[in-house]
Every structure is written in structure tokens, then in C-alpha cells.
């Protein structure tokens, strides 16, 4: 029997992006493979939560335009769910905002990085258990994990983000980057927010690098292994 993975949707995607690429939960289903797990989406950003952490065999926490430290109604119950799953060792994978909210829920600190935006293809060194490997992955973030929870272990970093991948043993694995984003999604996202959220120089540089090969497939394999 397949394991059921709950996808915790932590943000709203712009309608034009949804029309072209699908909702957040579809991106993760495509990343991990429709045949790998059964999936259940919970739009936690709108107050839709599982009855308890035991409702699923594992969880993926999505990205979001919200800050983990901001005052939103869904933040506290989401942190409670993260802590419950963590205590029960129900595996969790956090991506971008998910990476940050897991750290915050478990005692770490998240803040807006003074160095500005990490945008476009970024180079990471990540050790998923067999030694450090080099991965190029898409990133879209200003916030970073700047203080680690007690049981956290940094397993990946880039020049821009020193706490880019964090392991919590068998209980959680989190990444600042977006392995679920492909070049087409990134191009549409950057064009949509160019000069609104993203400074022109940074946006144009990121657009110019979108042809680079990414490690999405390899990272997806590590995530599947962790959740299995």
C-alpha cells in the first residue's frame, strides 16, 4: 500500500501562474511522481488542516509569499502541527517557506536577509547522507533561517545562504531552494514580479541564467527516499 503524503499549501499562487503551471500541490505531485505516493492537499493558508499529524504518513510544506515571522492566523496552528509531527517522527519536508517555518516552530529564528534577494539558479553543496554533492536549484527568497533549532544540523549551503538545507534526523528535511520549480515557471514568476518585488538588475540576471541545468530530478529522488 502506498504511503499518503499530505501537502501543506502555505501560500496563494497568482492566478496567471496557476493557469499555466497548476497549484502548489500539483507541482509537488509532479516532482515526486504521481505513482510514488497517494497525496492529500491541505490549504493551511486558508485554515484547512488535518485533524492530527497521524492523518498522513508524511508531509511536504510548500513555499509562500508570507514570512514565517508575520502575524497570520494559520502560522500558530501550522507550528503546532509541525511540532506534533516532529514529536511523532512523522517525516516532514519543508521547501522555502516550509524550510523556514519548520525551523521557527522547532525553536530557530527566521528573518529578512540584509543581503537582499536570492533569485534564479543558485549553486548549493548538500549532503543527503553520502557526502557533499553539488546541485544547481532555483531560488526565490529574501527570508533566511538565521538561528538553528537545538536538534538541527546544516547539511547544505550556498554562497548566498549558509543554512540552505537542514536535517532533523528522521523527523524532518528542509530546503531553502525550490526543486519543484522548472525554468518555465521561474521565467513566468520573474516576469510577473519584475520591478514590483524583484529589483530589475537581479531579475534580469536571473532570467539570463534560466537555461542552466538543475538538479531537480536528483533532489526529488532524495526527498522520495526520505518520505518512504
Short mmCIF file of C-alpha atoms in Angstrom, two decimals:
data_model
loop_
_atom_site.label_atom_id
_atom_site.label_comp_id
_atom_site.label_asym_id
_atom_site.label_seq_id
_atom_site.Cartn_x
_atom_site.Cartn_y
_atom_site.Cartn_z
CA UNK A 1 0.00 0.00 0.00
CA UNK A 2 1.28 3.46 -0.89
CA UNK A 3 2.05 5.96 1.81
CA UNK A 4 -0.15 9.05 1.97
CA UNK A 5 1.72 12.34 1.81
CA UNK A 6 -0.05 15.48 2.98
CA UNK A 7 0.89 18.59 1.00
CA UNK A 8 0.53 21.61 3.27
CA UNK A 9 -0.15 24.54 0.95
CA UNK A 10 1.16 27.59 2.78
CA UNK A 11 0.52 30.32 0.22
CA UNK A 12 -1.60 31.51 -2.67
CA UNK A 13 -0.18 31.39 -6.16
CA UNK A 14 -1.01 34.12 -8.67
CA UNK A 15 -3.90 33.13 -10.93
CA UNK A 16 -1.84 33.52 -14.12
CA UNK A 17 0.76 31.08 -12.76
CA UNK A 18 -1.93 28.59 -11.74
CA UNK A 19 -3.41 28.70 -15.24
CA UNK A 20 -0.04 27.85 -16.81
CA UNK A 21 1.57 25.59 -14.22
CA UNK A 22 -1.02 24.37 -11.70
CA UNK A 23 -1.39 24.93 -7.96
CA UNK A 24 1.41 24.36 -5.43
CA UNK A 25 0.26 20.84 -4.63
CA UNK A 26 0.38 19.82 -8.31
CA UNK A 27 3.98 20.98 -8.54
CA UNK A 28 4.95 18.65 -5.69
CA UNK A 29 2.98 15.75 -7.10
CA UNK A 30 4.78 16.21 -10.41
CA UNK A 31 8.15 16.50 -8.64
CA UNK A 32 7.76 13.35 -6.55
CA UNK A 33 5.76 11.37 -9.12
CA UNK A 34 2.07 10.53 -9.20
CA UNK A 35 2.83 6.83 -8.72
CA UNK A 36 5.19 7.31 -5.77
CA UNK A 37 2.60 8.16 -3.11
CA UNK A 38 -1.05 8.93 -2.54
CA UNK A 39 -1.48 12.65 -1.95
CA UNK A 40 -3.81 14.80 0.09
CA UNK A 41 -3.65 18.60 -0.16
CA UNK A 42 -4.43 20.80 2.84
CA UNK A 43 -4.68 24.53 2.19
CA UNK A 44 -3.37 25.52 5.58
CA UNK A 45 -3.02 29.14 4.46
CA UNK A 46 -6.84 29.17 4.37
CA UNK A 47 -7.24 27.31 7.67
CA UNK A 48 -7.61 23.77 6.25
CA UNK A 49 -5.63 21.38 8.45
CA UNK A 50 -5.50 17.62 9.00
CA UNK A 51 -7.33 16.51 12.15
CA UNK A 52 -3.99 15.41 13.56
CA UNK A 53 -0.48 14.68 12.34
CA UNK A 54 -1.44 11.00 12.16
CA UNK A 55 -3.74 11.72 9.20
CA UNK A 56 -0.82 11.18 6.80
CA UNK A 57 2.41 9.19 6.67
CA UNK A 58 4.44 12.27 5.87
CA UNK A 59 4.15 15.93 4.89
CA UNK A 60 5.52 18.43 2.40
CA UNK A 61 5.30 22.09 3.39
CA UNK A 62 5.16 24.46 0.43
CA UNK A 63 6.55 27.86 -0.31
CA UNK A 64 4.64 31.07 0.37
CA UNK A 65 4.87 34.80 -0.15
CA UNK A 66 4.25 35.18 3.60
CA UNK A 67 7.00 35.46 6.18
CA UNK A 68 7.16 32.80 8.89
CA UNK A 69 7.52 35.58 11.46
CA UNK A 70 4.45 37.51 10.25
CA UNK A 71 1.13 37.65 12.10
CA UNK A 72 -1.19 35.37 10.13
CA UNK A 73 -3.95 33.18 11.54
CA UNK A 74 -2.52 29.98 10.05
CA UNK A 75 1.00 30.32 11.50
CA UNK A 76 0.33 29.14 15.06
CA UNK A 77 -1.74 26.04 14.16
CA UNK A 78 0.81 25.17 11.47
CA UNK A 79 3.63 25.37 14.01
CA UNK A 80 1.61 23.16 16.36
CA UNK A 81 1.16 20.59 13.59
CA UNK A 82 4.88 20.69 12.78
CA UNK A 83 5.77 20.07 16.42
CA UNK A 84 3.25 17.24 16.71
CA UNK A 85 4.59 15.52 13.59
CA UNK A 86 8.15 16.07 14.77
CA UNK A 87 7.48 14.51 18.17
CA UNK A 88 5.86 11.50 16.48
CA UNK A 89 8.70 11.28 13.90
CA UNK A 90 6.28 11.60 11.01
CA UNK A 91 8.64 12.79 8.25
CA UNK A 92 8.29 16.35 7.04
CA UNK A 93 9.91 18.03 4.05
CA UNK A 94 9.90 21.82 4.06
CA UNK A 95 10.54 23.90 0.94
CA UNK A 96 11.44 27.63 1.10
CA UNK A 97 8.75 28.99 3.47
CA UNK A 98 8.33 25.38 4.62
CA UNK A 99 12.07 25.27 5.40
CA UNK A 100 11.74 28.43 7.45
CA UNK A 101 8.53 27.63 9.34
CA UNK A 102 9.85 24.22 10.41
CA UNK A 103 12.94 25.87 11.84
CA UNK A 104 10.90 28.54 13.60
CA UNK A 105 8.39 26.03 15.02
CA UNK A 106 11.22 23.97 16.49
CA UNK A 107 13.00 26.87 18.15
CA UNK A 108 15.01 28.53 15.38
CA UNK A 109 14.92 32.08 14.06
CA UNK A 110 13.89 33.42 10.65
CA UNK A 111 14.37 36.97 9.42
CA UNK A 112 14.55 39.06 6.26
CA UNK A 113 18.11 38.80 5.00
CA UNK A 114 20.03 42.07 4.79
CA UNK A 115 21.74 40.84 1.62
CA UNK A 116 18.52 41.05 -0.40
CA UNK A 117 17.07 38.52 -2.82
CA UNK A 118 18.28 35.06 -3.67
CA UNK A 119 16.73 34.69 -7.13
CA UNK A 120 17.23 32.34 -10.05
CA UNK A 121 19.59 29.39 -10.35
CA UNK A 122 21.79 29.10 -7.26
CA UNK A 123 24.66 26.69 -6.58
CA UNK A 124 24.39 24.53 -3.46
CA UNK A 125 26.54 21.93 -1.75
CA UNK A 126 24.22 19.47 0.02
CA UNK A 127 24.99 16.25 1.87
CA UNK A 128 21.97 13.97 1.77
CA UNK A 129 23.93 11.23 3.54
CA UNK A 130 26.61 10.16 1.08
CA UNK A 131 28.86 13.18 1.26
CA UNK A 132 28.51 16.67 -0.20
CA UNK A 133 27.13 16.94 -3.72
CA UNK A 134 26.82 20.00 -5.95
CA UNK A 135 23.32 20.97 -7.05
CA UNK A 136 22.02 23.90 -9.08
CA UNK A 137 18.48 24.75 -7.99
CA UNK A 138 16.03 27.60 -8.43
CA UNK A 139 15.59 30.00 -5.52
CA UNK A 140 13.16 32.81 -4.74
CA UNK A 141 13.60 34.27 -1.26
CA UNK A 142 14.57 37.18 0.93
CA UNK A 143 13.97 35.47 4.28
CA UNK A 144 16.50 33.05 5.70
CA UNK A 145 16.93 30.76 8.69
CA UNK A 146 19.48 32.65 10.80
CA UNK A 147 19.20 30.71 14.08
CA UNK A 148 19.09 26.92 14.28
CA UNK A 149 16.81 24.79 16.47
CA UNK A 150 18.63 22.64 19.04
CA UNK A 151 18.48 19.37 17.06
CA UNK A 152 19.02 20.88 13.62
CA UNK A 153 22.06 20.03 11.52
CA UNK A 154 23.01 22.10 8.49
CA UNK A 155 23.62 19.79 5.52
CA UNK A 156 23.65 22.33 2.71
CA UNK A 157 24.70 25.86 1.92
CA UNK A 158 25.38 28.29 -0.89
CA UNK A 159 27.39 31.49 -1.09
CA UNK A 160 24.16 33.41 -0.51
CA UNK A 161 22.51 31.17 2.10
CA UNK A 162 24.54 29.46 4.81
CA UNK A 163 21.62 27.44 6.24
CA UNK A 164 20.21 26.30 2.90
CA UNK A 165 19.43 22.69 3.82
CA UNK A 166 18.74 21.35 7.30
CA UNK A 167 18.35 17.82 8.63
CA UNK A 168 16.41 16.92 11.77
CA UNK A 169 17.31 13.23 11.77
CA UNK A 170 14.47 11.02 10.58
CA UNK A 171 11.87 13.65 11.51
CA UNK A 172 12.39 16.46 9.01
CA UNK A 173 14.40 17.55 5.98
CA UNK A 174 14.15 21.12 4.72
CA UNK A 175 15.49 23.06 1.75
CA UNK A 176 15.59 26.78 1.03
CA UNK A 177 15.62 26.16 -2.74
CA UNK A 178 12.70 25.14 -4.97
CA UNK A 179 13.28 21.76 -6.67
CA UNK A 180 9.62 21.83 -7.76
CA UNK A 181 10.15 24.92 -9.97
CA UNK A 182 11.30 24.47 -13.56
CA UNK A 183 12.69 27.13 -15.91
CA UNK A 184 9.29 27.88 -17.43
CA UNK A 185 7.70 28.53 -14.06
CA UNK A 186 10.62 30.68 -12.95
CA UNK A 187 10.51 32.74 -16.14
CA UNK A 188 6.80 33.45 -15.70
CA UNK A 189 7.23 34.23 -11.99
CA UNK A 190 10.13 36.62 -12.54
CA UNK A 191 8.40 38.40 -15.43
CA UNK A 192 5.28 38.75 -13.30
CA UNK A 193 7.10 40.29 -10.36
CA UNK A 194 9.94 42.04 -12.19
CA UNK A 195 10.29 45.62 -10.92
CA UNK A 196 7.39 45.05 -8.50
CA UNK A 197 9.02 42.69 -5.99
CA UNK A 198 12.33 41.93 -7.69
CA UNK A 199 14.89 44.64 -8.45
CA UNK A 200 15.44 44.89 -12.20
CA UNK A 201 19.15 44.08 -12.13
CA UNK A 202 18.63 40.92 -10.05
CA UNK A 203 15.61 39.86 -12.09
CA UNK A 204 17.41 40.30 -15.41
CA UNK A 205 20.44 38.37 -14.19
CA UNK A 206 18.18 35.53 -13.02
CA UNK A 207 16.33 35.47 -16.36
CA UNK A 208 19.63 35.21 -18.20
CA UNK A 209 20.64 32.10 -16.25
CA UNK A 210 17.43 30.10 -16.66
CA UNK A 211 18.91 27.86 -19.32
CA UNK A 212 21.25 26.22 -16.83
CA UNK A 213 20.61 22.59 -15.96
CA UNK A 214 19.22 21.99 -12.47
CA UNK A 215 19.38 19.11 -10.02
CA UNK A 216 15.60 18.89 -9.58
CA UNK A 217 15.38 15.21 -10.52
CA UNK A 218 18.22 14.17 -8.23
CA UNK A 219 16.87 16.16 -5.29
CA UNK A 220 13.39 14.72 -5.89
CA UNK A 221 14.91 11.27 -5.52
CA UNK A 222 16.40 12.19 -2.14
CA UNK A 223 13.06 13.59 -0.99
CA UNK A 224 11.21 10.46 -2.08
CA UNK A 225 13.70 8.32 -0.18
CA UNK A 226 13.26 10.43 2.95
CA UNK A 227 9.47 10.21 2.82
CA UNK A 228 9.37 6.49 2.01
#
